[in-house]
Amino acid sequence: IIIDATDRIEVRYLINDAAIITNKPVVYGSIHRFEGQVSVFNYINGPTYRCLFPKAVEVPSCEEAGVLGTSVGLIGMLQAAEVLKIILETGNVLSGELLVYNTLTATQDRFKFKKNENIQITQESFNAAHKNNDSPKVSFSIDLLVNGILVDVRTKEEQPKIANASVLEIPLQELNYKVQDFESSKDYYFFCQSGARALQAVQLLKKHKHINAKALTEGAAQLQKLIATASV
């Protein structure tokens, strides 16, 4: 059973297609501000994520729109309940149904959707759609501090702060206005709390022909410890 707890649209399509090829159900959860969604895809050859969302829709990130913390807990528990129902083979699994829960009103709605038989995922189409030899992510090493520049794209208020001469603080919202300050001859490594904003920063720079841009797999808290250890 695949449990989707990601926050990136492109990763959800990747998970969906991999689940179809490997014949595994996906327990899906998504959060937006005060509202959350739960469903189960590809359960006993049932409807998939692509049946519900044929095309990716641009939505504000959690950092831009904000998320009520309790919404995350509630949706996570609902996902856990679906996993247990699948394992125990009991109850009505949310296959072909999308449950939408609103924490502000303490109400929920259910929407039915059907399988789209025209959507066919094969190993060949999967490889063509998701093959990526140039990973936008790298792990931190001491060499990055010496030969590269780390860029913190979190907001000014977020903690912990990393005090190091090789670390720049440029919030993601301001990055678009400072693209001209980046030099294509240098290597830049972006980080945030979870990695989502760092990847957005890399995509932005690549649009402006800055090919030496990568996102770090580590978040700020982990980086702080690694840099402190490297400096000793």
JSON list of C-alpha atoms in Angstrom, two decimals:
[
{"chain": "A", "resi": 1, "resn": "ILE", "atom": "CA", "xyz": [0.00, 0.00, 0.00]},
{"chain": "A", "resi": 2, "resn": "ILE", "atom": "CA", "xyz": [1.39, 3.38, -1.02]},
{"chain": "A", "resi": 3, "resn": "ILE", "atom": "CA", "xyz": [0.57, 6.28, 1.30]},
{"chain": "A", "resi": 4, "resn": "ASP", "atom": "CA", "xyz": [0.86, 9.62, -0.46]},
{"chain": "A", "resi": 5, "resn": "ALA", "atom": "CA", "xyz": [1.86, 12.30, 2.04]},
{"chain": "A", "resi": 6, "resn": "THR", "atom": "CA", "xyz": [3.67, 14.52, -0.47]},
{"chain": "A", "resi": 7, "resn": "ASP", "atom": "CA", "xyz": [2.98, 18.18, -1.26]},
{"chain": "A", "resi": 8, "resn": "ARG", "atom": "CA", "xyz": [4.08, 18.38, -4.89]},
{"chain": "A", "resi": 9, "resn": "ILE", "atom": "CA", "xyz": [1.70, 17.86, -7.82]},
{"chain": "A", "resi": 10, "resn": "GLU", "atom": "CA", "xyz": [4.29, 16.30, -10.15]},
{"chain": "A", "resi": 11, "resn": "VAL", "atom": "CA", "xyz": [5.24, 13.74, -7.49]},
{"chain": "A", "resi": 12, "resn": "ARG", "atom": "CA", "xyz": [1.60, 12.69, -7.14]},
{"chain": "A", "resi": 13, "resn": "TYR", "atom": "CA", "xyz": [1.43, 11.87, -10.85]},
{"chain": "A", "resi": 14, "resn": "LEU", "atom": "CA", "xyz": [4.68, 9.92, -10.51]},
{"chain": "A", "resi": 15, "resn": "ILE", "atom": "CA", "xyz": [3.28, 7.95, -7.56]},
{"chain": "A", "resi": 16, "resn": "ASN", "atom": "CA", "xyz": [0.03, 7.33, -9.42]},
{"chain": "A", "resi": 17, "resn": "ASP", "atom": "CA", "xyz": [1.75, 5.95, -12.52]},
{"chain": "A", "resi": 18, "resn": "ALA", "atom": "CA", "xyz": [4.15, 3.79, -10.48]},
{"chain": "A", "resi": 19, "resn": "ALA", "atom": "CA", "xyz": [1.18, 2.39, -8.54]},
{"chain": "A", "resi": 20, "resn": "ILE", "atom": "CA", "xyz": [-0.59, 1.41, -11.75]},
{"chain": "A", "resi": 21, "resn": "ILE", "atom": "CA", "xyz": [2.48, -0.39, -13.11]},
{"chain": "A", "resi": 22, "resn": "THR", "atom": "CA", "xyz": [3.09, -2.24, -9.82]},
{"chain": "A", "resi": 23, "resn": "ASN", "atom": "CA", "xyz": [-0.63, -2.83, -9.15]},
{"chain": "A", "resi": 24, "resn": "LYS", "atom": "CA", "xyz": [-0.66, -1.16, -5.73]},
{"chain": "A", "resi": 25, "resn": "PRO", "atom": "CA", "xyz": [-3.38, 0.98, -4.11]},
{"chain": "A", "resi": 26, "resn": "VAL", "atom": "CA", "xyz": [-2.59, 4.59, -3.18]},
{"chain": "A", "resi": 27, "resn": "VAL", "atom": "CA", "xyz": [-4.06, 6.23, -0.08]},
{"chain": "A", "resi": 28, "resn": "TYR", "atom": "CA", "xyz": [-4.11, 9.91, -1.02]},
{"chain": "A", "resi": 29, "resn": "GLY", "atom": "CA", "xyz": [-4.18, 12.94, 1.27]},
{"chain": "A", "resi": 30, "resn": "SER", "atom": "CA", "xyz": [-3.96, 16.63, 0.42]},
{"chain": "A", "resi": 31, "resn": "ILE", "atom": "CA", "xyz": [-4.17, 19.86, 2.45]},
{"chain": "A", "resi": 32, "resn": "HIS", "atom": "CA", "xyz": [-5.04, 23.42, 1.42]},
{"chain": "A", "resi": 33, "resn": "ARG", "atom": "CA", "xyz": [-5.42, 26.01, 4.17]},
{"chain": "A", "resi": 34, "resn": "PHE", "atom": "CA", "xyz": [-8.37, 24.82, 6.32]},
{"chain": "A", "resi": 35, "resn": "GLU", "atom": "CA", "xyz": [-9.48, 22.01, 4.02]},
{"chain": "A", "resi": 36, "resn": "GLY", "atom": "CA", "xyz": [-8.23, 18.51, 3.27]},
{"chain": "A", "resi": 37, "resn": "GLN", "atom": "CA", "xyz": [-8.94, 15.73, 0.79]},
{"chain": "A", "resi": 38, "resn": "VAL", "atom": "CA", "xyz": [-8.71, 11.94, 1.11]},
{"chain": "A", "resi": 39, "resn": "SER", "atom": "CA", "xyz": [-9.23, 9.19, -1.42]},
{"chain": "A", "resi": 40, "resn": "VAL", "atom": "CA", "xyz": [-7.93, 5.76, -2.42]},
{"chain": "A", "resi": 41, "resn": "PHE", "atom": "CA", "xyz": [-6.67, 5.30, -5.96]},
{"chain": "A", "resi": 42, "resn": "ASN", "atom": "CA", "xyz": [-6.03, 2.15, -8.01]},
{"chain": "A", "resi": 43, "resn": "TYR", "atom": "CA", "xyz": [-7.79, -0.04, -5.44]},
{"chain": "A", "resi": 44, "resn": "ILE", "atom": "CA", "xyz": [-8.69, -3.38, -7.08]},
{"chain": "A", "resi": 45, "resn": "ASN", "atom": "CA", "xyz": [-8.22, -1.77, -10.50]},
{"chain": "A", "resi": 46, "resn": "GLY", "atom": "CA", "xyz": [-10.39, 1.19, -9.48]},
{"chain": "A", "resi": 47, "resn": "PRO", "atom": "CA", "xyz": [-10.16, 4.86, -10.53]},
{"chain": "A", "resi": 48, "resn": "THR", "atom": "CA", "xyz": [-6.76, 6.55, -10.28]},
{"chain": "A", "resi": 49, "resn": "TYR", "atom": "CA", "xyz": [-5.43, 10.01, -9.52]},
{"chain": "A", "resi": 50, "resn": "ARG", "atom": "CA", "xyz": [-5.37, 10.80, -13.24]},
{"chain": "A", "resi": 51, "resn": "CYS", "atom": "CA", "xyz": [-9.07, 9.87, -13.47]},
{"chain": "A", "resi": 52, "resn": "LEU", "atom": "CA", "xyz": [-9.87, 12.54, -10.89]},
{"chain": "A", "resi": 53, "resn": "PHE", "atom": "CA", "xyz": [-7.27, 15.09, -12.02]},
{"chain": "A", "resi": 54, "resn": "PRO", "atom": "CA", "xyz": [-6.43, 14.50, -15.72]},
{"chain": "A", "resi": 55, "resn": "LYS", "atom": "CA", "xyz": [-4.20, 17.58, -15.81]},
{"chain": "A", "resi": 56, "resn": "ALA", "atom": "CA", "xyz": [-2.09, 19.33, -13.20]},
{"chain": "A", "resi": 57, "resn": "VAL", "atom": "CA", "xyz": [-3.69, 22.47, -11.78]},
{"chain": "A", "resi": 58, "resn": "GLU", "atom": "CA", "xyz": [-1.52, 25.29, -10.44]},
{"chain": "A", "resi": 59, "resn": "VAL", "atom": "CA", "xyz": [-2.28, 25.93, -6.76]},
{"chain": "A", "resi": 60, "resn": "PRO", "atom": "CA", "xyz": [-0.59, 28.11, -4.14]},
{"chain": "A", "resi": 61, "resn": "SER", "atom": "CA", "xyz": [2.07, 26.38, -2.07]},
{"chain": "A", "resi": 62, "resn": "CYS", "atom": "CA", "xyz": [1.60, 25.74, 1.66]},
{"chain": "A", "resi": 63, "resn": "GLU", "atom": "CA", "xyz": [4.08, 28.55, 2.34]},
{"chain": "A", "resi": 64, "resn": "GLU", "atom": "CA", "xyz": [2.02, 30.97, 0.22]},
{"chain": "A", "resi": 65, "resn": "ALA", "atom": "CA", "xyz": [-1.50, 29.97, 1.26]},
{"chain": "A", "resi": 66, "resn": "GLY", "atom": "CA", "xyz": [-0.86, 28.77, 4.81]},
{"chain": "A", "resi": 67, "resn": "VAL", "atom": "CA", "xyz": [-2.06, 25.55, 6.41]},
{"chain": "A", "resi": 68, "resn": "LEU", "atom": "CA", "xyz": [-3.89, 24.99, 9.69]},
{"chain": "A", "resi": 69, "resn": "GLY", "atom": "CA", "xyz": [-1.80, 22.46, 11.60]},
{"chain": "A", "resi": 70, "resn": "THR", "atom": "CA", "xyz": [-4.76, 20.48, 12.89]},
{"chain": "A", "resi": 71, "resn": "SER", "atom": "CA", "xyz": [-5.93, 19.93, 9.29]},
{"chain": "A", "resi": 72, "resn": "VAL", "atom": "CA", "xyz": [-2.77, 17.93, 8.68]},
{"chain": "A", "resi": 73, "resn": "GLY", "atom": "CA", "xyz": [-3.44, 15.73, 11.71]},
{"chain": "A", "resi": 74, "resn": "LEU", "atom": "CA", "xyz": [-7.07, 15.11, 10.76]},
{"chain": "A", "resi": 75, "resn": "ILE", "atom": "CA", "xyz": [-6.30, 14.18, 7.16]},
{"chain": "A", "resi": 76, "resn": "GLY", "atom": "CA", "xyz": [-3.43, 11.96, 8.29]},
{"chain": "A", "resi": 77, "resn": "MET", "atom": "CA", "xyz": [-5.76, 10.05, 10.63]},
{"chain": "A", "resi": 78, "resn": "LEU", "atom": "CA", "xyz": [-8.34, 9.64, 7.84]},
{"chain": "A", "resi": 79, "resn": "GLN", "atom": "CA", "xyz": [-5.61, 8.25, 5.59]},
{"chain": "A", "resi": 80, "resn": "ALA", "atom": "CA", "xyz": [-4.56, 5.84, 8.35]},
{"chain": "A", "resi": 81, "resn": "ALA", "atom": "CA", "xyz": [-8.17, 4.65, 8.66]},
{"chain": "A", "resi": 82, "resn": "GLU", "atom": "CA", "xyz": [-8.26, 3.87, 4.91]},
{"chain": "A", "resi": 83, "resn": "VAL", "atom": "CA", "xyz": [-5.00, 1.90, 5.20]},
{"chain": "A", "resi": 84, "resn": "LEU", "atom": "CA", "xyz": [-6.44, -0.19, 8.04]},
{"chain": "A", "resi": 85, "resn": "LYS", "atom": "CA", "xyz": [-9.65, -0.87, 6.10]},
{"chain": "A", "resi": 86, "resn": "ILE", "atom": "CA", "xyz": [-7.60, -2.11, 3.14]},
{"chain": "A", "resi": 87, "resn": "ILE", "atom": "CA", "xyz": [-5.43, -4.35, 5.34]},
{"chain": "A", "resi": 88, "resn": "LEU", "atom": "CA", "xyz": [-8.39, -5.73, 7.30]},
{"chain": "A", "resi": 89, "resn": "GLU", "atom": "CA", "xyz": [-10.60, -5.96, 4.20]},
{"chain": "A", "resi": 90, "resn": "THR", "atom": "CA", "xyz": [-13.49, -4.33, 6.02]},
{"chain": "A", "resi": 91, "resn": "GLY", "atom": "CA", "xyz": [-15.73, -1.28, 5.65]},
{"chain": "A", "resi": 92, "resn": "ASN", "atom": "CA", "xyz": [-16.16, 0.89, 2.56]},
{"chain": "A", "resi": 93, "resn": "VAL", "atom": "CA", "xyz": [-12.83, 1.95, 1.11]},
{"chain": "A", "resi": 94, "resn": "LEU", "atom": "CA", "xyz": [-12.82, 5.44, -0.46]},
{"chain": "A", "resi": 95, "resn": "SER", "atom": "CA", "xyz": [-12.26, 4.07, -3.96]},
{"chain": "A", "resi": 96, "resn": "GLY", "atom": "CA", "xyz": [-13.96, 6.20, -6.60]},
{"chain": "A", "resi": 97, "resn": "GLU", "atom": "CA", "xyz": [-14.84, 8.76, -3.93]},
{"chain": "A", "resi": 98, "resn": "LEU", "atom": "CA", "xyz": [-13.15, 11.97, -2.81]},
{"chain": "A", "resi": 99, "resn": "LEU", "atom": "CA", "xyz": [-13.77, 13.00, 0.79]},
{"chain": "A", "resi": 100, "resn": "VAL", "atom": "CA", "xyz": [-13.34, 16.73, 1.44]},
{"chain": "A", "resi": 101, "resn": "TYR", "atom": "CA", "xyz": [-13.17, 17.82, 5.08]},
{"chain": "A", "resi": 102, "resn": "ASN", "atom": "CA", "xyz": [-13.43, 21.45, 6.20]},
{"chain": "A", "resi": 103, "resn": "THR", "atom": "CA", "xyz": [-11.97, 22.14, 9.65]},
{"chain": "A", "resi": 104, "resn": "LEU", "atom": "CA", "xyz": [-13.57, 25.59, 9.95]},
{"chain": "A", "resi": 105, "resn": "THR", "atom": "CA", "xyz": [-17.10, 24.25, 9.63]},
{"chain": "A", "resi": 106, "resn": "ALA", "atom": "CA", "xyz": [-16.42, 20.70, 10.86]},
{"chain": "A", "resi": 107, "resn": "THR", "atom": "CA", "xyz": [-18.24, 19.39, 7.80]},
{"chain": "A", "resi": 108, "resn": "GLN", "atom": "CA", "xyz": [-17.34, 16.93, 5.08]},
{"chain": "A", "resi": 109, "resn": "ASP", "atom": "CA", "xyz": [-18.54, 16.19, 1.57]},
{"chain": "A", "resi": 110, "resn": "ARG", "atom": "CA", "xyz": [-18.06, 13.17, -0.66]},
{"chain": "A", "resi": 111, "resn": "PHE", "atom": "CA", "xyz": [-17.79, 13.29, -4.44]},
{"chain": "A", "resi": 112, "resn": "LYS", "atom": "CA", "xyz": [-17.93, 10.23, -6.68]},
{"chain": "A", "resi": 113, "resn": "PHE", "atom": "CA", "xyz": [-15.75, 9.84, -9.77]},
{"chain": "A", "resi": 114, "resn": "LYS", "atom": "CA", "xyz": [-15.36, 7.04, -12.30]},
{"chain": "A", "resi": 115, "resn": "LYS", "atom": "CA", "xyz": [-12.45, 5.30, -13.89]},
{"chain": "A", "resi": 116, "resn": "ASN", "atom": "CA", "xyz": [-11.32, 6.70, -17.23]},
{"chain": "A", "resi": 117, "resn": "GLU", "atom": "CA", "xyz": [-10.64, 3.64, -19.38]},
{"chain": "A", "resi": 118, "resn": "ASN", "atom": "CA", "xyz": [-8.86, 5.82, -21.95]},
{"chain": "A", "resi": 119, "resn": "ILE", "atom": "CA", "xyz": [-5.96, 6.41, -19.57]},
{"chain": "A", "resi": 120, "resn": "GLN", "atom": "CA", "xyz": [-3.35, 3.73, -20.17]},
{"chain": "A", "resi": 121, "resn": "ILE", "atom": "CA", "xyz": [-0.03, 3.65, -18.28]},
{"chain": "A", "resi": 122, "resn": "THR", "atom": "CA", "xyz": [2.67, 1.26, -19.49]},
{"chain": "A", "resi": 123, "resn": "GLN", "atom": "CA", "xyz": [6.29, 0.80, -18.47]},
{"chain": "A", "resi": 124, "resn": "GLU", "atom": "CA", "xyz": [7.35, 2.52, -21.69]},
{"chain": "A", "resi": 125, "resn": "SER", "atom": "CA", "xyz": [5.09, 5.54, -21.18]},
{"chain": "A", "resi": 126, "resn": "PHE", "atom": "CA", "xyz": [6.16, 5.73, -17.54]},
{"chain": "A", "resi": 127, "resn": "ASN", "atom": "CA", "xyz": [9.84, 5.82, -18.48]},
{"chain": "A", "resi": 128, "resn": "ALA", "atom": "CA", "xyz": [9.23, 8.48, -21.11]},
{"chain": "A", "resi": 129, "resn": "ALA", "atom": "CA", "xyz": [7.17, 10.68, -18.77]},
{"chain": "A", "resi": 130, "resn": "HIS", "atom": "CA", "xyz": [9.29, 10.43, -15.63]},
{"chain": "A", "resi": 131, "resn": "LYS", "atom": "CA", "xyz": [12.84, 9.67, -16.75]},
{"chain": "A", "resi": 132, "resn": "ASN", "atom": "CA", "xyz": [15.21, 12.24, -15.25]},
{"chain": "A", "resi": 133, "resn": "ASN", "atom": "CA", "xyz": [18.94, 11.64, -15.36]},
{"chain": "A", "resi": 134, "resn": "ASP", "atom": "CA", "xyz": [19.81, 15.07, -14.03]},
{"chain": "A", "resi": 135, "resn": "SER", "atom": "CA", "xyz": [18.46, 15.11, -10.50]},
{"chain": "A", "resi": 136, "resn": "PRO", "atom": "CA", "xyz": [17.73, 18.63, -9.21]},
{"chain": "A", "resi": 137, "resn": "LYS", "atom": "CA", "xyz": [18.65, 17.49, -5.67]},
{"chain": "A", "resi": 138, "resn": "VAL", "atom": "CA", "xyz": [22.01, 16.86, -4.01]},
{"chain": "A", "resi": 139, "resn": "SER", "atom": "CA", "xyz": [23.10, 16.04, -0.48]},
{"chain": "A", "resi": 140, "resn": "PHE", "atom": "CA", "xyz": [25.15, 18.47, 1.57]},
{"chain": "A", "resi": 141, "resn": "SER", "atom": "CA", "xyz": [28.91, 18.08, 1.81]},
{"chain": "A", "resi": 142, "resn": "ILE", "atom": "CA", "xyz": [31.67, 20.33, 3.12]},
{"chain": "A", "resi": 143, "resn": "ASP", "atom": "CA", "xyz": [32.80, 20.95, -0.49]},
{"chain": "A", "resi": 144, "resn": "LEU", "atom": "CA", "xyz": [29.60, 22.89, -1.13]},
{"chain": "A", "resi": 145, "resn": "LEU", "atom": "CA", "xyz": [30.59, 25.48, 1.46]},
{"chain": "A", "resi": 146, "resn": "VAL", "atom": "CA", "xyz": [34.01, 25.90, -0.15]},
{"chain": "A", "resi": 147, "resn": "ASN", "atom": "CA", "xyz": [33.11, 25.80, -3.84]},
{"chain": "A", "resi": 148, "resn": "GLY", "atom": "CA", "xyz": [29.47, 26.83, -3.86]},
{"chain": "A", "resi": 149, "resn": "ILE", "atom": "CA", "xyz": [26.92, 29.22, -2.40]},
{"chain": "A", "resi": 150, "resn": "LEU", "atom": "CA", "xyz": [24.02, 28.06, -0.26]},
{"chain": "A", "resi": 151, "resn": "VAL", "atom": "CA", "xyz": [20.79, 30.05, -0.59]},
{"chain": "A", "resi": 152, "resn": "ASP", "atom": "CA", "xyz": [18.13, 30.04, 2.12]},
{"chain": "A", "resi": 153, "resn": "VAL", "atom": "CA", "xyz": [14.76, 30.68, 0.44]},
{"chain": "A", "resi": 154, "resn": "ARG", "atom": "CA", "xyz": [12.72, 30.65, 3.65]},
{"chain": "A", "resi": 155, "resn": "THR", "atom": "CA", "xyz": [11.07, 33.77, 4.98]},
{"chain": "A", "resi": 156, "resn": "LYS", "atom": "CA", "xyz": [13.10, 36.08, 7.23]},
{"chain": "A", "resi": 157, "resn": "GLU", "atom": "CA", "xyz": [11.17, 34.94, 10.30]},
{"chain": "A", "resi": 158, "resn": "GLU", "atom": "CA", "xyz": [11.77, 31.20, 9.95]},
{"chain": "A", "resi": 159, "resn": "GLN", "atom": "CA", "xyz": [14.20, 29.44, 12.27]},
{"chain": "A", "resi": 160, "resn": "PRO", "atom": "CA", "xyz": [16.83, 28.20, 12.70]},
{"chain": "A", "resi": 161, "resn": "LYS", "atom": "CA", "xyz": [19.11, 30.77, 11.09]},
{"chain": "A", "resi": 162, "resn": "ILE", "atom": "CA", "xyz": [22.41, 29.52, 9.67]},
{"chain": "A", "resi": 163, "resn": "ALA", "atom": "CA", "xyz": [25.29, 31.88, 10.30]},
{"chain": "A", "resi": 164, "resn": "ASN", "atom": "CA", "xyz": [27.86, 31.18, 7.61]},
{"chain": "A", "resi": 165, "resn": "ALA", "atom": "CA", "xyz": [29.59, 33.36, 5.02]},
{"chain": "A", "resi": 166, "resn": "SER", "atom": "CA", "xyz": [28.61, 30.90, 2.26]},
{"chain": "A", "resi": 167, "resn": "VAL", "atom": "CA", "xyz": [24.88, 31.20, 3.02]},
{"chain": "A", "resi": 168, "resn": "LEU", "atom": "CA", "xyz": [22.68, 33.86, 1.42]},
{"chain": "A", "resi": 169, "resn": "GLU", "atom": "CA", "xyz": [19.16, 34.68, 2.62]},
{"chain": "A", "resi": 170, "resn": "ILE", "atom": "CA", "xyz": [16.79, 35.32, -0.28]},
{"chain": "A", "resi": 171, "resn": "PRO", "atom": "CA", "xyz": [13.10, 34.48, 0.39]},
{"chain": "A", "resi": 172, "resn": "LEU", "atom": "CA", "xyz": [11.43, 32.66, -2.47]},
{"chain": "A", "resi": 173, "resn": "GLN", "atom": "CA", "xyz": [9.00, 35.56, -2.98]},
{"chain": "A", "resi": 174, "resn": "GLU", "atom": "CA", "xyz": [11.92, 37.88, -3.68]},
{"chain": "A", "resi": 175, "resn": "LEU", "atom": "CA", "xyz": [13.94, 35.52, -5.85]},
{"chain": "A", "resi": 176, "resn": "ASN", "atom": "CA", "xyz": [12.29, 36.55, -9.09]},
{"chain": "A", "resi": 177, "resn": "TYR", "atom": "CA", "xyz": [13.43, 40.13, -8.55]},
{"chain": "A", "resi": 178, "resn": "LYS", "atom": "CA", "xyz": [17.03, 39.13, -7.83]},
{"chain": "A", "resi": 179, "resn": "VAL", "atom": "CA", "xyz": [17.68, 36.68, -10.64]},
{"chain": "A", "resi": 180, "resn": "GLN", "atom": "CA", "xyz": [20.08, 39.13, -12.29]},
{"chain": "A", "resi": 181, "resn": "ASP", "atom": "CA", "xyz": [22.33, 38.95, -9.21]},
{"chain": "A", "resi": 182, "resn": "PHE", "atom": "CA", "xyz": [23.12, 35.27, -9.80]},
{"chain": "A", "resi": 183, "resn": "GLU", "atom": "CA", "xyz": [26.22, 34.41, -11.80]},
{"chain": "A", "resi": 184, "resn": "SER", "atom": "CA", "xyz": [26.05, 31.50, -14.23]},
{"chain": "A", "resi": 185, "resn": "SER", "atom": "CA", "xyz": [29.69, 30.64, -13.49]},
{"chain": "A", "resi": 186, "resn": "LYS", "atom": "CA", "xyz": [28.93, 29.83, -9.85]},
{"chain": "A", "resi": 187, "resn": "ASP", "atom": "CA", "xyz": [27.18, 26.87, -8.22]},
{"chain": "A", "resi": 188, "resn": "TYR", "atom": "CA", "xyz": [24.11, 27.63, -6.09]},
{"chain": "A", "resi": 189, "resn": "TYR", "atom": "CA", "xyz": [22.48, 25.22, -3.65]},
{"chain": "A", "resi": 190, "resn": "PHE", "atom": "CA", "xyz": [19.01, 26.08, -2.35]},
{"chain": "A", "resi": 191, "resn": "PHE", "atom": "CA", "xyz": [17.35, 24.93, 0.86]},
{"chain": "A", "resi": 192, "resn": "CYS", "atom": "CA", "xyz": [14.26, 25.62, 2.98]},
{"chain": "A", "resi": 193, "resn": "GLN", "atom": "CA", "xyz": [12.43, 23.59, 5.63]},
{"chain": "A", "resi": 194, "resn": "SER", "atom": "CA", "xyz": [11.18, 20.59, 3.63]},
{"chain": "A", "resi": 195, "resn": "GLY", "atom": "CA", "xyz": [12.68, 21.05, 0.15]},
{"chain": "A", "resi": 196, "resn": "ALA", "atom": "CA", "xyz": [9.57, 22.12, -1.77]},
{"chain": "A", "resi": 197, "resn": "ARG", "atom": "CA", "xyz": [10.52, 25.80, -2.02]},
{"chain": "A", "resi": 198, "resn": "ALA", "atom": "CA", "xyz": [14.13, 24.91, -2.81]},
{"chain": "A", "resi": 199, "resn": "LEU", "atom": "CA", "xyz": [12.95, 22.97, -5.87]},
{"chain": "A", "resi": 200, "resn": "GLN", "atom": "CA", "xyz": [10.79, 25.90, -6.95]},
{"chain": "A", "resi": 201, "resn": "ALA", "atom": "CA", "xyz": [13.86, 28.14, -6.74]},
{"chain": "A", "resi": 202, "resn": "VAL", "atom": "CA", "xyz": [15.87, 25.76, -8.92]},
{"chain": "A", "resi": 203, "resn": "GLN", "atom": "CA", "xyz": [13.11, 25.65, -11.53]},
{"chain": "A", "resi": 204, "resn": "LEU", "atom": "CA", "xyz": [12.98, 29.45, -11.55]},
{"chain": "A", "resi": 205, "resn": "LEU", "atom": "CA", "xyz": [16.72, 29.83, -12.11]},
{"chain": "A", "resi": 206, "resn": "LYS", "atom": "CA", "xyz": [16.77, 27.19, -14.85]},
{"chain": "A", "resi": 207, "resn": "LYS", "atom": "CA", "xyz": [14.16, 29.23, -16.74]},
{"chain": "A", "resi": 208, "resn": "HIS", "atom": "CA", "xyz": [16.68, 32.05, -16.69]},
{"chain": "A", "resi": 209, "resn": "LYS", "atom": "CA", "xyz": [19.45, 29.77, -18.04]},
{"chain": "A", "resi": 210, "resn": "HIS", "atom": "CA", "xyz": [21.19, 29.34, -14.68]},
{"chain": "A", "resi": 211, "resn": "ILE", "atom": "CA", "xyz": [22.11, 25.67, -15.06]},
{"chain": "A", "resi": 212, "resn": "ASN", "atom": "CA", "xyz": [24.31, 25.48, -11.95]},
{"chain": "A", "resi": 213, "resn": "ALA", "atom": "CA", "xyz": [21.41, 25.36, -9.51]},
{"chain": "A", "resi": 214, "resn": "LYS", "atom": "CA", "xyz": [20.51, 22.45, -7.24]},
{"chain": "A", "resi": 215, "resn": "ALA", "atom": "CA", "xyz": [18.24, 21.87, -4.27]},
{"chain": "A", "resi": 216, "resn": "LEU", "atom": "CA", "xyz": [19.65, 20.33, -1.11]},
{"chain": "A", "resi": 217, "resn": "THR", "atom": "CA", "xyz": [17.96, 17.22, 0.23]},
{"chain": "A", "resi": 218, "resn": "GLU", "atom": "CA", "xyz": [18.47, 18.46, 3.79]},
{"chain": "A", "resi": 219, "resn": "GLY", "atom": "CA", "xyz": [16.25, 21.03, 5.49]},
{"chain": "A", "resi": 220, "resn": "ALA", "atom": "CA", "xyz": [17.47, 24.02, 7.50]},
{"chain": "A", "resi": 221, "resn": "ALA", "atom": "CA", "xyz": [17.51, 22.25, 10.87]},
{"chain": "A", "resi": 222, "resn": "GLN", "atom": "CA", "xyz": [19.60, 19.37, 9.57]},
{"chain": "A", "resi": 223, "resn": "LEU", "atom": "CA", "xyz": [21.89, 21.71, 7.66]},
{"chain": "A", "resi": 224, "resn": "GLN", "atom": "CA", "xyz": [22.56, 23.76, 10.77]},
{"chain": "A", "resi": 225, "resn": "LYS", "atom": "CA", "xyz": [23.90, 20.67, 12.54]},
{"chain": "A", "resi": 226, "resn": "LEU", "atom": "CA", "xyz": [25.95, 19.53, 9.55]},
{"chain": "A", "resi": 227, "resn": "ILE", "atom": "CA", "xyz": [27.52, 22.94, 9.01]},
{"chain": "A", "resi": 228, "resn": "ALA", "atom": "CA", "xyz": [28.30, 23.33, 12.71]},
{"chain": "A", "resi": 229, "resn": "THR", "atom": "CA", "xyz": [30.00, 19.91, 12.72]},
{"chain": "A", "resi": 230, "resn": "ALA", "atom": "CA", "xyz": [31.94, 20.73, 9.54]},
{"chain": "A", "resi": 231, "resn": "SER", "atom": "CA", "xyz": [33.17, 24.00, 11.07]},
{"chain": "A", "resi": 232, "resn": "VAL", "atom": "CA", "xyz": [34.60, 22.35, 14.18]}
]
